[in-house]
CSV table of C-alpha atoms and ligand atoms in Angstrom, one decimal:
chain,number,residue,atom,x,y,z
A,1,UNK,CA,-17.3,10.9,29.3
A,2,UNK,CA,-15.4,11.0,26.0
A,3,UNK,CA,-13.3,8.4,24.4
A,4,UNK,CA,-10.0,9.6,22.6
A,5,UNK,CA,-8.4,7.6,20.4
A,6,UNK,CA,-4.4,8.2,19.4
A,7,UNK,CA,-3.4,6.2,16.0
A,8,UNK,CA,0.2,4.8,15.4
A,9,UNK,CA,2.1,8.0,14.3
A,10,UNK,CA,0.5,9.7,17.5
A,11,UNK,CA,2.1,7.0,19.9
A,12,UNK,CA,5.0,6.4,17.4
A,13,UNK,CA,8.0,7.8,19.7
A,14,UNK,CA,8.6,8.2,23.3
A,15,UNK,CA,8.5,12.2,22.1
A,16,UNK,CA,5.0,11.7,20.7
A,17,UNK,CA,4.1,9.3,23.8
A,18,UNK,CA,4.8,12.3,25.9
A,19,UNK,CA,2.6,14.5,24.0
A,20,UNK,CA,-0.4,12.5,24.1
A,21,UNK,CA,0.4,12.5,27.9
A,22,UNK,CA,0.0,16.1,27.7
A,23,UNK,CA,-3.1,16.2,25.7
A,24,UNK,CA,-5.0,13.4,28.2
A,25,UNK,CA,-3.7,15.1,31.2
A,26,UNK,CA,-6.4,17.6,32.0
A,27,UNK,CA,-9.6,17.3,34.2
A,28,UNK,CA,-13.1,15.4,32.5
A,29,UNK,CA,-13.6,11.5,32.9
A,30,UNK,CA,-12.1,9.8,29.7
A,31,UNK,CA,-11.2,6.5,28.1
A,32,UNK,CA,-8.2,6.6,25.8
A,33,UNK,CA,-7.6,4.2,23.0
A,34,UNK,CA,-4.1,3.7,21.8
A,35,UNK,CA,-3.2,1.7,18.5
A,36,UNK,CA,0.2,0.1,18.3
A,37,UNK,CA,3.2,2.3,17.7
A,38,UNK,CA,3.4,3.0,13.6
A,39,UNK,CA,4.8,0.4,11.8
A,40,UNK,CA,4.4,-2.3,14.7
A,41,UNK,CA,1.5,-4.1,13.1
A,42,UNK,CA,2.7,-4.6,9.3
A,43,UNK,CA,5.9,-6.0,11.3
A,44,UNK,CA,3.9,-8.3,13.5
A,45,UNK,CA,2.1,-9.5,10.0
A,46,UNK,CA,5.8,-10.2,8.6
A,47,UNK,CA,6.8,-12.1,11.8
A,48,UNK,CA,3.7,-14.6,11.9
A,49,UNK,CA,4.2,-14.7,7.9
A,50,UNK,CA,7.4,-15.9,8.6
A,51,UNK,CA,6.5,-18.3,11.1
A,52,UNK,CA,3.6,-19.8,9.1
A,53,UNK,CA,6.0,-20.6,6.2
A,54,UNK,CA,8.2,-22.2,8.9
A,55,UNK,CA,11.0,-19.7,8.4
A,56,UNK,CA,12.3,-19.7,12.1
A,57,UNK,CA,15.5,-18.6,11.2
A,58,UNK,CA,13.9,-15.3,9.4
A,59,UNK,CA,11.3,-15.1,12.3
A,60,UNK,CA,13.9,-14.9,14.9
A,61,UNK,CA,15.6,-12.1,12.9
A,62,UNK,CA,12.5,-10.3,12.2
A,63,UNK,CA,11.8,-10.5,16.0
A,64,UNK,CA,15.3,-9.3,16.7
A,65,UNK,CA,15.0,-6.2,14.7
A,66,UNK,CA,12.1,-5.0,16.1
A,67,UNK,CA,13.1,-5.0,19.4
A,68,UNK,CA,15.8,-2.2,19.4
A,69,UNK,CA,13.0,0.5,18.8
A,70,UNK,CA,11.1,-0.7,21.8
A,71,UNK,CA,14.6,-0.3,24.0
A,72,UNK,CA,15.4,3.1,22.6
A,73,UNK,CA,11.6,4.4,23.5
A,74,UNK,CA,12.1,3.2,26.9
A,75,UNK,CA,15.4,4.8,27.4
A,76,UNK,CA,14.1,8.0,26.0
A,77,UNK,CA,10.5,7.8,27.7
A,78,UNK,CA,11.4,7.7,31.4
A,79,UNK,CA,13.5,9.6,33.7
A,80,UNK,CA,13.9,7.5,36.5
A,81,UNK,CA,16.0,4.3,36.9
A,82,UNK,CA,12.7,2.5,38.4
A,83,UNK,CA,10.7,3.4,35.3
A,84,UNK,CA,13.6,2.4,32.9
A,85,UNK,CA,14.4,-0.9,34.7
A,86,UNK,CA,10.2,-1.6,34.6
A,87,UNK,CA,9.6,-0.5,31.0
A,88,UNK,CA,12.7,-2.9,29.9
A,89,UNK,CA,11.5,-5.6,31.9
A,90,UNK,CA,8.1,-5.3,30.0
A,91,UNK,CA,10.1,-5.5,26.5
A,92,UNK,CA,11.8,-8.6,27.6
A,93,UNK,CA,8.9,-10.0,28.6
A,94,UNK,CA,7.2,-9.5,25.5
A,95,UNK,CA,9.7,-10.1,22.9
A,96,UNK,CA,10.1,-13.3,25.0
A,97,UNK,CA,6.7,-14.5,24.3
A,98,UNK,CA,7.1,-13.4,20.8
A,99,UNK,CA,10.2,-15.8,20.8
A,100,UNK,CA,8.3,-18.5,22.2
A,101,UNK,CA,6.3,-18.9,19.2
A,102,UNK,CA,9.8,-20.0,17.1
A,103,UNK,CA,10.4,-22.7,19.4
A,104,UNK,CA,6.9,-24.4,18.9
A,105,UNK,CA,4.4,-25.6,16.1
A,106,UNK,CA,2.5,-22.5,14.6
A,107,UNK,CA,-1.1,-22.5,13.8
A,108,UNK,CA,-2.9,-20.0,12.1
A,109,UNK,CA,-4.9,-19.5,15.4
A,110,UNK,CA,-1.7,-18.0,17.0
A,111,UNK,CA,-1.4,-15.6,14.4
A,112,UNK,CA,-3.9,-13.0,16.2
A,113,UNK,CA,-1.9,-13.6,19.6
A,114,UNK,CA,1.1,-12.3,17.6
A,115,UNK,CA,-0.5,-9.0,16.4
A,116,UNK,CA,-2.3,-8.1,19.6
A,117,UNK,CA,1.6,-7.5,20.8
A,118,UNK,CA,1.7,-4.1,19.3
A,119,UNK,CA,-1.3,-2.7,21.1
A,120,UNK,CA,-0.5,-4.4,24.4
A,121,UNK,CA,3.1,-2.9,24.2
A,122,UNK,CA,2.2,1.1,23.5
A,123,UNK,CA,-0.6,0.9,26.2
A,124,UNK,CA,1.5,-0.4,28.8
A,125,UNK,CA,4.3,1.9,28.1
A,126,UNK,CA,2.1,5.0,28.0
A,127,UNK,CA,0.5,3.7,31.3
A,128,UNK,CA,4.0,3.2,33.2
A,129,UNK,CA,4.9,6.9,31.8
A,130,UNK,CA,1.3,8.4,33.4
A,131,UNK,CA,2.6,6.4,36.8
A,132,UNK,CA,5.9,7.9,36.6
A,133,UNK,CA,4.4,11.1,36.1
A,134,UNK,CA,2.1,10.8,38.8
A,135,UNK,CA,-1.2,11.1,36.6
A,136,UNK,CA,-3.6,8.8,38.4
A,137,UNK,CA,-5.1,6.4,35.5
A,138,UNK,CA,-5.8,2.7,34.9
A,139,UNK,CA,-5.1,0.5,32.0
A,140,UNK,CA,-8.1,-1.6,31.0
A,141,UNK,CA,-7.8,-4.6,29.3
A,142,UNK,CA,-9.7,-4.6,26.1
A,143,UNK,CA,-9.2,-8.1,26.1
A,144,UNK,CA,-11.5,-8.5,28.9
A,145,UNK,CA,-14.2,-6.6,27.3
A,146,UNK,CA,-14.0,-6.4,23.4
A,147,UNK,CA,-15.7,-9.1,21.6
A,148,UNK,CA,-16.7,-9.9,18.3
A,149,UNK,CA,-19.9,-12.7,17.6
A,150,UNK,CA,-19.6,-15.7,15.3
A,151,UNK,CA,-20.1,-13.5,12.1
A,152,UNK,CA,-17.1,-11.6,13.1
A,153,UNK,CA,-19.1,-8.7,14.0
A,154,UNK,CA,-18.5,-6.7,17.3
A,155,UNK,CA,-20.9,-7.8,20.1
A,156,UNK,CA,-22.0,-4.6,21.2
A,157,UNK,CA,-24.2,-5.9,24.4
A,158,UNK,CA,-21.3,-7.7,25.7
A,159,UNK,CA,-19.0,-4.9,25.2
A,160,UNK,CA,-21.5,-2.5,26.9
A,161,UNK,CA,-22.1,-5.1,30.0
A,162,UNK,CA,-18.1,-6.2,30.5
A,163,UNK,CA,-16.5,-2.7,30.0
A,164,UNK,CA,-19.3,-1.0,32.4
A,165,UNK,CA,-17.7,-3.9,34.9
A,166,UNK,CA,-14.2,-2.8,34.4
A,167,UNK,CA,-14.9,0.9,34.9
A,168,UNK,CA,-16.9,0.3,38.2
A,169,UNK,CA,-13.9,-1.6,39.6
A,170,UNK,CA,-12.4,1.9,39.6
A,171,UNK,CA,-14.8,4.7,40.8
A,172,UNK,CA,-12.6,7.4,41.7
A,173,UNK,CA,-10.5,7.1,38.3
A,174,UNK,CA,-10.9,9.8,35.7
A,175,UNK,CA,-8.6,8.7,33.2
A,176,UNK,CA,-8.4,5.4,31.6
A,177,UNK,CA,-6.1,3.7,28.9
A,178,UNK,CA,-7.3,1.1,26.5
A,179,UNK,CA,-5.9,-1.1,23.4
A,180,UNK,CA,-7.4,-0.4,20.2
A,181,UNK,CA,-7.9,-3.0,17.4
A,182,UNK,CA,-7.9,-6.4,19.7
A,183,UNK,CA,-10.6,-7.8,20.8
A,184,UNK,CA,-11.6,-11.9,21.6
A,185,UNK,CA,-13.8,-14.3,19.7
A,186,UNK,CA,-16.8,-16.3,20.8
A,187,UNK,CA,-14.1,-19.0,21.8
A,188,UNK,CA,-12.2,-16.8,23.8
A,189,UNK,CA,-9.5,-16.7,21.6
A,190,UNK,CA,-7.3,-13.1,20.9
A,191,UNK,CA,-8.5,-11.7,17.7
A,192,UNK,CA,-9.0,-8.3,16.1
A,193,UNK,CA,-11.0,-5.7,14.5
A,194,UNK,CA,-8.8,-6.1,11.2
A,195,UNK,CA,-6.3,-3.5,9.9
A,196,UNK,CA,-6.8,0.2,11.2
A,197,UNK,CA,-9.1,-1.4,13.7
A,198,UNK,CA,-8.4,1.1,16.4
A,199,UNK,CA,-10.8,3.7,15.0
A,200,UNK,CA,-13.4,0.9,15.4
A,201,UNK,CA,-12.7,0.2,18.9
A,202,UNK,CA,-12.8,3.7,19.8
A,203,UNK,CA,-16.5,3.9,18.2
A,204,UNK,CA,-17.6,0.7,19.8
A,205,UNK,CA,-16.4,1.8,23.5
A,206,UNK,CA,-18.0,5.5,22.9
A,207,UNK,CA,-21.5,3.9,21.9
A,208,UNK,CA,-20.9,1.6,25.1
A,209,UNK,CA,-21.0,4.0,27.4
A,210,UNK,CA,-23.1,6.7,25.5
A,211,UNK,CA,-20.0,9.0,25.2
A,212,UNK,CA,-20.3,12.7,25.1
A,213,UNK,CA,-17.8,12.6,22.0
A,214,UNK,CA,-15.5,10.1,20.5
A,215,UNK,CA,-12.3,12.0,19.2
A,216,UNK,CA,-10.0,10.5,16.5
A,217,UNK,CA,-6.7,11.9,17.2
A,218,UNK,CA,-4.3,11.3,14.4
A,219,UNK,CA,-1.7,12.7,11.8
A,220,UNK,CA,-3.8,15.4,9.9
A,221,UNK,CA,-5.8,18.1,10.5
A,222,UNK,CA,-9.1,16.0,9.9
A,223,UNK,CA,-11.2,14.8,7.1
A,224,UNK,CA,-9.7,16.1,3.8
A,225,UNK,CA,-11.7,16.7,0.4
A,226,UNK,CA,-9.9,14.3,-1.5
A,227,UNK,CA,-6.6,11.7,-0.9
A,228,UNK,CA,-3.7,13.7,0.3
A,229,UNK,CA,-1.5,10.7,-0.7
A,230,UNK,CA,-2.3,11.2,-4.1
A,231,UNK,CA,-3.3,14.8,-4.6
A,232,UNK,CA,-1.8,18.0,-3.8
A,233,UNK,CA,-3.7,20.8,-2.3
A,234,UNK,CA,-6.5,19.0,-0.7
A,235,UNK,CA,-8.0,20.8,2.4
A,236,UNK,CA,-10.0,19.7,5.4
A,237,UNK,CA,-13.6,19.4,6.0
A,238,UNK,CA,-15.4,21.4,9.2
A,239,UNK,CA,-18.1,19.3,8.9
A,240,UNK,CA,-19.6,16.0,7.7
A,241,UNK,CA,-23.0,14.2,8.7
A,242,UNK,CA,-22.5,10.7,9.8
A,243,UNK,CA,-23.8,9.2,6.3
A,244,UNK,CA,-21.2,11.5,4.5
A,245,UNK,CA,-18.4,10.1,6.7
A,246,UNK,CA,-19.5,6.5,6.7
A,247,UNK,CA,-19.3,6.4,2.9
A,248,UNK,CA,-15.7,8.4,2.5
A,249,UNK,CA,-14.6,5.8,5.2
A,250,UNK,CA,-16.1,2.8,3.4
A,251,UNK,CA,-15.0,3.9,0.0
A,252,UNK,CA,-11.1,4.2,1.0
A,253,UNK,CA,-10.6,7.4,3.1
A,254,UNK,CA,-8.0,5.8,5.1
A,255,UNK,CA,-8.4,8.3,7.9
A,256,UNK,CA,-11.1,6.2,9.3
A,257,UNK,CA,-11.9,2.3,9.7
A,258,UNK,CA,-14.3,1.5,7.0
A,259,UNK,CA,-17.0,0.7,10.0
A,260,UNK,CA,-16.2,3.1,12.7
A,261,UNK,CA,-18.8,5.5,12.1
A,262,UNK,CA,-21.5,3.2,12.5
A,263,UNK,CA,-21.5,2.6,16.4
A,264,UNK,CA,-21.6,6.4,16.8
A,265,UNK,CA,-23.9,6.9,14.5
A,266,UNK,CA,-26.6,4.6,16.0
A,267,UNK,CA,-26.1,6.6,19.4
A,268,UNK,CA,-25.8,9.7,17.9
A,269,UNK,CA,-22.4,10.2,19.5
A,270,UNK,CA,-20.4,13.2,17.4
A,271,UNK,CA,-16.9,11.9,16.2
A,272,UNK,CA,-14.3,15.0,16.0
A,273,UNK,CA,-11.1,14.4,13.9
A,274,UNK,CA,-8.0,15.7,15.4
A,275,UNK,CA,-4.4,16.2,14.5
A,276,UNK,CA,-2.1,15.2,17.2
A,277,UNK,CA,0.8,17.5,15.5
A,278,UNK,CA,-1.5,20.4,15.4
A,279,UNK,CA,-3.8,20.2,18.7
A,280,UNK,CA,-5.1,23.7,18.0
A,281,UNK,CA,-6.4,22.8,14.5
A,282,UNK,CA,-10.5,22.6,14.2
A,283,UNK,CA,-10.4,19.5,12.6
A,284,UNK,CA,-13.7,17.7,11.4
A,285,UNK,CA,-16.6,17.1,13.3
A,286,UNK,CA,-19.0,14.4,12.2
A,287,UNK,CA,-22.5,14.6,13.6
A,288,UNK,CA,-26.3,14.5,12.8
A,289,UNK,CA,-26.3,18.0,10.7
A,290,UNK,CA,-24.8,18.3,7.2
A,291,UNK,CA,-23.4,21.5,6.4
A,292,UNK,CA,-24.0,22.7,2.9
A,293,UNK,CA,-25.6,21.3,-0.3
A,294,UNK,CA,-22.7,20.3,-2.6
A,295,UNK,CA,-19.9,18.2,-3.2
A,296,UNK,CA,-17.9,18.2,-0.1
A,297,UNK,CA,-15.0,15.3,-0.7
A,298,UNK,CA,-13.7,12.2,-3.1
A,299,UNK,CA,-12.5,8.7,-1.9
A,300,UNK,CA,-11.2,6.0,-3.8
A,301,UNK,CA,-11.8,2.3,-3.0
A,302,UNK,CA,-9.0,-0.2,-4.7
A,303,UNK,CA,-8.6,-4.0,-5.6
A,304,UNK,CA,-12.3,-4.0,-6.7
A,305,UNK,CA,-13.7,-7.2,-8.8
A,306,UNK,CA,-16.5,-6.6,-11.2
A,307,UNK,CA,-18.8,-9.3,-12.2
A,308,UNK,CA,-20.9,-9.1,-15.2
A,309,UNK,CA,-23.8,-11.6,-15.7
A,310,UNK,CA,-25.5,-11.3,-19.3
A,311,UNK,CA,-28.7,-13.5,-19.7
A,312,UNK,CA,-31.2,-13.7,-22.0
A,313,UNK,CA,-33.7,-15.1,-19.3
A,314,UNK,CA,-33.4,-11.7,-17.4
A,315,UNK,CA,-35.5,-10.0,-19.8
A,316,UNK,CA,-38.9,-9.4,-18.8
A,317,UNK,CA,-38.3,-11.7,-16.0
A,318,UNK,CA,-39.0,-11.3,-12.3
A,319,UNK,CA,-36.9,-12.8,-9.6
A,320,UNK,CA,-33.5,-12.8,-11.6
A,321,UNK,CA,-31.9,-10.0,-8.9
A,322,UNK,CA,-33.1,-12.1,-6.1
A,323,UNK,CA,-31.3,-15.4,-7.3
A,324,UNK,CA,-28.2,-13.6,-8.2
A,325,UNK,CA,-27.8,-11.8,-4.9
A,326,UNK,CA,-28.8,-15.4,-3.1
A,327,UNK,CA,-25.7,-16.1,-4.7
A,328,UNK,CA,-23.3,-13.4,-3.1
A,329,UNK,CA,-25.5,-14.2,0.5
A,330,UNK,CA,-24.6,-17.7,0.5
A,331,UNK,CA,-21.1,-16.7,0.3
A,332,UNK,CA,-21.0,-13.7,2.8
A,333,UNK,CA,-19.8,-11.6,-0.1
A,334,UNK,CA,-21.0,-7.9,0.1
A,335,UNK,CA,-21.6,-6.2,-3.0
A,336,UNK,CA,-20.7,-2.3,-3.4
A,337,UNK,CA,-22.0,-1.3,-6.7
A,338,UNK,CA,-24.8,-2.5,-9.1
A,339,UNK,CA,-26.1,-1.4,-12.7
A,340,UNK,CA,-28.4,-3.4,-14.8
A,341,UNK,CA,-30.0,-3.5,-18.0
A,342,UNK,CA,-33.1,-5.4,-19.3
A,343,UNK,CA,-30.2,-8.6,-20.4
A,344,UNK,CA,-27.2,-7.6,-18.2
A,345,UNK,CA,-26.4,-7.0,-14.5
A,346,UNK,CA,-22.8,-5.7,-13.5
A,347,UNK,CA,-21.6,-5.7,-10.0
A,348,UNK,CA,-18.7,-5.0,-7.9
A,349,UNK,CA,-17.4,-7.0,-5.0
A,350,UNK,CA,-14.3,-6.3,-2.8
A,351,UNK,CA,-14.1,-9.6,-1.2
A,352,UNK,CA,-12.6,-12.5,-3.5
A,353,UNK,CA,-12.0,-15.5,-0.7
A,354,UNK,CA,-15.1,-17.1,-2.5
A,355,UNK,CA,-14.7,-16.1,-6.0
A,356,UNK,CA,-14.5,-19.5,-7.6
A,357,UNK,CA,-17.7,-20.7,-5.9
A,358,UNK,CA,-19.4,-17.5,-6.7
A,359,UNK,CA,-18.5,-17.8,-10.4
A,360,UNK,CA,-19.4,-21.4,-10.6
A,361,UNK,CA,-23.0,-20.7,-9.6
A,362,UNK,CA,-23.5,-17.6,-11.6
A,363,UNK,CA,-22.5,-19.7,-14.8
A,364,UNK,CA,-26.0,-21.2,-13.8
A,365,UNK,CA,-27.6,-18.0,-15.1
A,366,UNK,CA,-25.8,-17.1,-18.2
A,367,UNK,CA,-22.4,-15.9,-19.1
A,368,UNK,CA,-20.5,-14.4,-16.6
A,369,UNK,CA,-17.0,-12.1,-17.4
A,370,UNK,CA,-14.7,-10.8,-14.5
A,371,UNK,CA,-12.4,-8.3,-14.1
A,372,UNK,CA,-10.1,-7.6,-11.4
A,373,UNK,CA,-7.9,-4.2,-10.3
A,374,UNK,CA,-10.9,-1.9,-10.6
A,375,UNK,CA,-11.1,1.3,-8.5
A,376,UNK,CA,-14.6,2.7,-7.3
A,377,UNK,CA,-14.1,6.4,-6.9
A,378,UNK,CA,-16.6,7.8,-4.4
A,379,UNK,CA,-18.0,11.4,-4.5
A,380,UNK,CA,-19.5,12.2,-1.5
A,381,UNK,CA,-21.9,15.1,-0.6
A,382,UNK,CA,-25.4,16.6,0.0
A,383,UNK,CA,-27.0,16.2,-3.7
A,384,UNK,CA,-30.5,17.0,-3.0
A,385,UNK,CA,-32.9,15.5,-5.6
A,386,UNK,CA,-34.0,19.0,-6.9
A,387,UNK,CA,-30.4,20.3,-7.3
A,388,UNK,CA,-28.7,19.8,-10.8
A,389,UNK,CA,-25.8,20.3,-12.3
A,390,UNK,CA,-23.7,17.7,-10.1
A,391,UNK,CA,-23.4,15.2,-12.6
A,392,UNK,CA,-22.1,17.4,-15.4
A,393,UNK,CA,-19.3,18.6,-13.1
A,394,UNK,CA,-18.3,15.3,-12.0
A,395,UNK,CA,-18.2,13.9,-15.3
A,396,UNK,CA,-16.9,16.9,-17.0
A,397,UNK,CA,-13.8,16.6,-14.9
A,398,UNK,CA,-13.1,13.3,-15.5
A,399,UNK,CA,-13.8,13.3,-19.5
A,400,UNK,CA,-10.5,11.6,-20.2
A,401,UNK,CA,-10.9,8.8,-18.0
A,402,UNK,CA,-12.9,5.5,-19.5
A,403,UNK,CA,-15.6,4.9,-17.0
A,404,UNK,CA,-16.9,1.6,-16.4
A,405,UNK,CA,-19.7,1.6,-14.1
A,406,UNK,CA,-21.9,4.7,-12.6
A,407,UNK,CA,-23.7,4.4,-9.5
A,408,UNK,CA,-26.1,7.4,-8.9
A,409,UNK,CA,-29.1,8.0,-7.2
A,410,UNK,CA,-28.8,5.3,-4.6
A,411,UNK,CA,-28.3,8.0,-1.5
A,412,UNK,CA,-28.8,11.7,-1.8
A,413,UNK,CA,-25.0,11.8,-0.5
A,414,UNK,CA,-23.1,9.5,-3.0
A,415,UNK,CA,-22.2,8.9,-6.7
A,416,UNK,CA,-19.9,6.2,-7.3
A,417,UNK,CA,-18.2,6.0,-10.4
A,418,UNK,CA,-16.0,2.4,-11.5
A,419,UNK,CA,-12.8,3.0,-13.5
A,420,UNK,CA,-9.6,0.8,-13.9
A,421,UNK,CA,-7.3,0.7,-10.9
A,422,UNK,CA,-4.6,2.3,-13.2
A,423,UNK,CA,-6.4,5.5,-13.8
A,424,UNK,CA,-7.0,6.1,-10.2
A,425,UNK,CA,-4.5,9.0,-9.7
A,426,UNK,CA,-5.3,10.3,-12.3
A,427,UNK,CA,-9.2,10.9,-11.7
A,428,UNK,CA,-8.4,12.3,-8.5
A,429,UNK,CA,-6.4,14.6,-9.5
A,430,UNK,CA,-8.7,15.4,-12.4
A,431,UNK,CA,-11.5,15.9,-9.8
A,432,UNK,CA,-9.5,18.1,-7.6
A,433,UNK,CA,-9.1,20.3,-10.6
A,434,UNK,CA,-12.5,20.1,-12.2
A,435,UNK,CA,-14.7,19.9,-9.1
A,436,UNK,CA,-13.0,21.4,-5.7
A,437,UNK,CA,-11.0,24.3,-7.4
A,438,UNK,CA,-14.3,25.7,-8.5
A,439,UNK,CA,-16.2,24.9,-5.3
A,440,UNK,CA,-13.3,26.9,-3.4
A,441,UNK,CA,-13.0,29.8,-5.6
B,501,ADP,P1,-3.5,6.3,12.3
B,501,ADP,O1,-2.3,5.7,12.5
B,501,ADP,O2,-3.6,7.7,13.4
B,501,ADP,O3,-4.6,5.6,12.5
B,501,ADP,P2,-3.7,6.5,9.3
B,501,ADP,O4,-2.3,6.1,8.6
B,501,ADP,O5,-4.8,5.5,9.4
B,501,ADP,O6,-3.5,7.3,10.8
B,501,ADP,O7,-4.9,7.6,8.9
B,501,ADP,C1,-4.3,8.9,8.4
B,501,ADP,C2,-4.2,9.1,7.1
B,501,ADP,O8,-5.3,8.7,6.2
B,501,ADP,C3,-3.6,10.8,6.6
B,501,ADP,O9,-2.1,10.5,7.2
B,501,ADP,C4,-3.7,10.5,5.3
B,501,ADP,O10,-2.4,10.0,4.6
B,501,ADP,C5,-4.6,9.4,4.9
B,501,ADP,N1,-5.9,10.0,4.2
B,501,ADP,C6,-6.7,9.2,3.3
B,501,ADP,N2,-7.3,9.8,2.7
B,501,ADP,C7,-7.8,11.0,3.3
B,501,ADP,C8,-8.4,11.9,3.7
B,501,ADP,N3,-9.6,12.0,2.6
B,501,ADP,N4,-8.4,12.7,4.5
B,501,ADP,C9,-7.5,12.7,5.8
B,501,ADP,N5,-6.4,11.6,5.3
B,501,ADP,C10,-6.7,10.8,4.6
B,502,LIG,N1,-2.4,-1.3,14.9
B,502,LIG,C1,-3.4,-1.7,14.1
B,502,LIG,C2,-3.0,-1.6,12.8
B,502,LIG,O1,-2.1,-1.1,12.4
B,502,LIG,C3,-4.8,-1.3,14.3
B,502,LIG,C4,-4.7,0.5,14.0
B,502,LIG,O2,-3.5,1.2,14.0
B,502,LIG,O3,-5.9,0.7,13.9
B,502,LIG,O4,-3.7,-1.9,11.9
B,503,MG,MG1,-5.7,4.2,10.9
């Protein structure tokens, strides 16, 4: 069984939904994970922000502005009166539900229920389309099997057990449609896997059913060697190892949710990145094997905060690093990069919700400095220990950019460099010129 995930652009209009139906209507058992139509989740965020600020009129206005797009999709998607009617009833039901929040007290818990509407709508629309086309398929409600635990992490054993139960209800069906992104928390409330989370759903579903392959269909022909939003002339990479892809996703390659490689990797399920607009393109295959020993790609992670702790107590002392790390552990704040000297330690974090408490505690160790708006440039490839010259090529390319931290040697496939956020675009372009043009030629 395969898992195919289609992102927001891939289901962004009636025309795109019809293309998706064409791509999934073929023999072979599969689960199809769909995102919300592009722009919808952003819009739902705006609606719930307005409700949280008790700007009821604005919330009503925003809801009413979203509705016509869905009415238009219904008009263009279905060809029979029966399904145009069914589609319109579906839209009325969901938009009435959204409007119901403008009449009551709105609590932050309800925000997640609003954010779930995008995927609930897109999957129901596509399922109706398949029904109208007489394609045999079943809509599996993700809220019946996708679940996170108390730590906010996916609960794979629960997902496995409940997804199996759902599938067992339809032994003769080959095509299943389900919602990406949405799930329930341990209290049974609607929750989600964070923005871009449909990729994560696909990988979790793939792991849960031991899929033969997970395909992530999007609006670009695979993982590119550099961020195409900032750099011209990027190209797709044919093959990546799980470790390489996971690093790129975690360090900012938007094509994949930061955590989405891990479940597939755990069960050795290949992940293929494909382009809905160009289905014949080869895309990127992510699997156990790594091809070629060279610099393969770069990605950038923004909004990084760097913390420097200077302390004479660190000199020739042991146990100091542990005490520092314990502070971050207490506040469940992951550390990305770290460099140390005899008397100082610099580290970076992405999550700053608990920053005030963390700084307060770190001050017990010495002087603490903090700088926001930093960017980690992550350079990924197969840097085997016996190879040499990579660092020279990277730093030669970046010679005009002030570098704040370097992490080299932590793994054989990642070199990370911390720079100021304002230098990001320049750094990505410089690496393209200095590293990849030479690789290609
Ligand atoms: P979807 O809605 O299908 O999930 P996303 O917008 O989340 O799609 O991800 C696809 C986008 O990721 C591309 O359009 C591209 O602009 C961006 N992107 C950023 N870095 C990369 C990269 N290294 N390779 C490919 N795409 C990238
Ligand atoms: N619709 C969600 C988002 O926009 C999830 C996704 O598209 O992957 O973040
Ligand atoms: Mg995405």
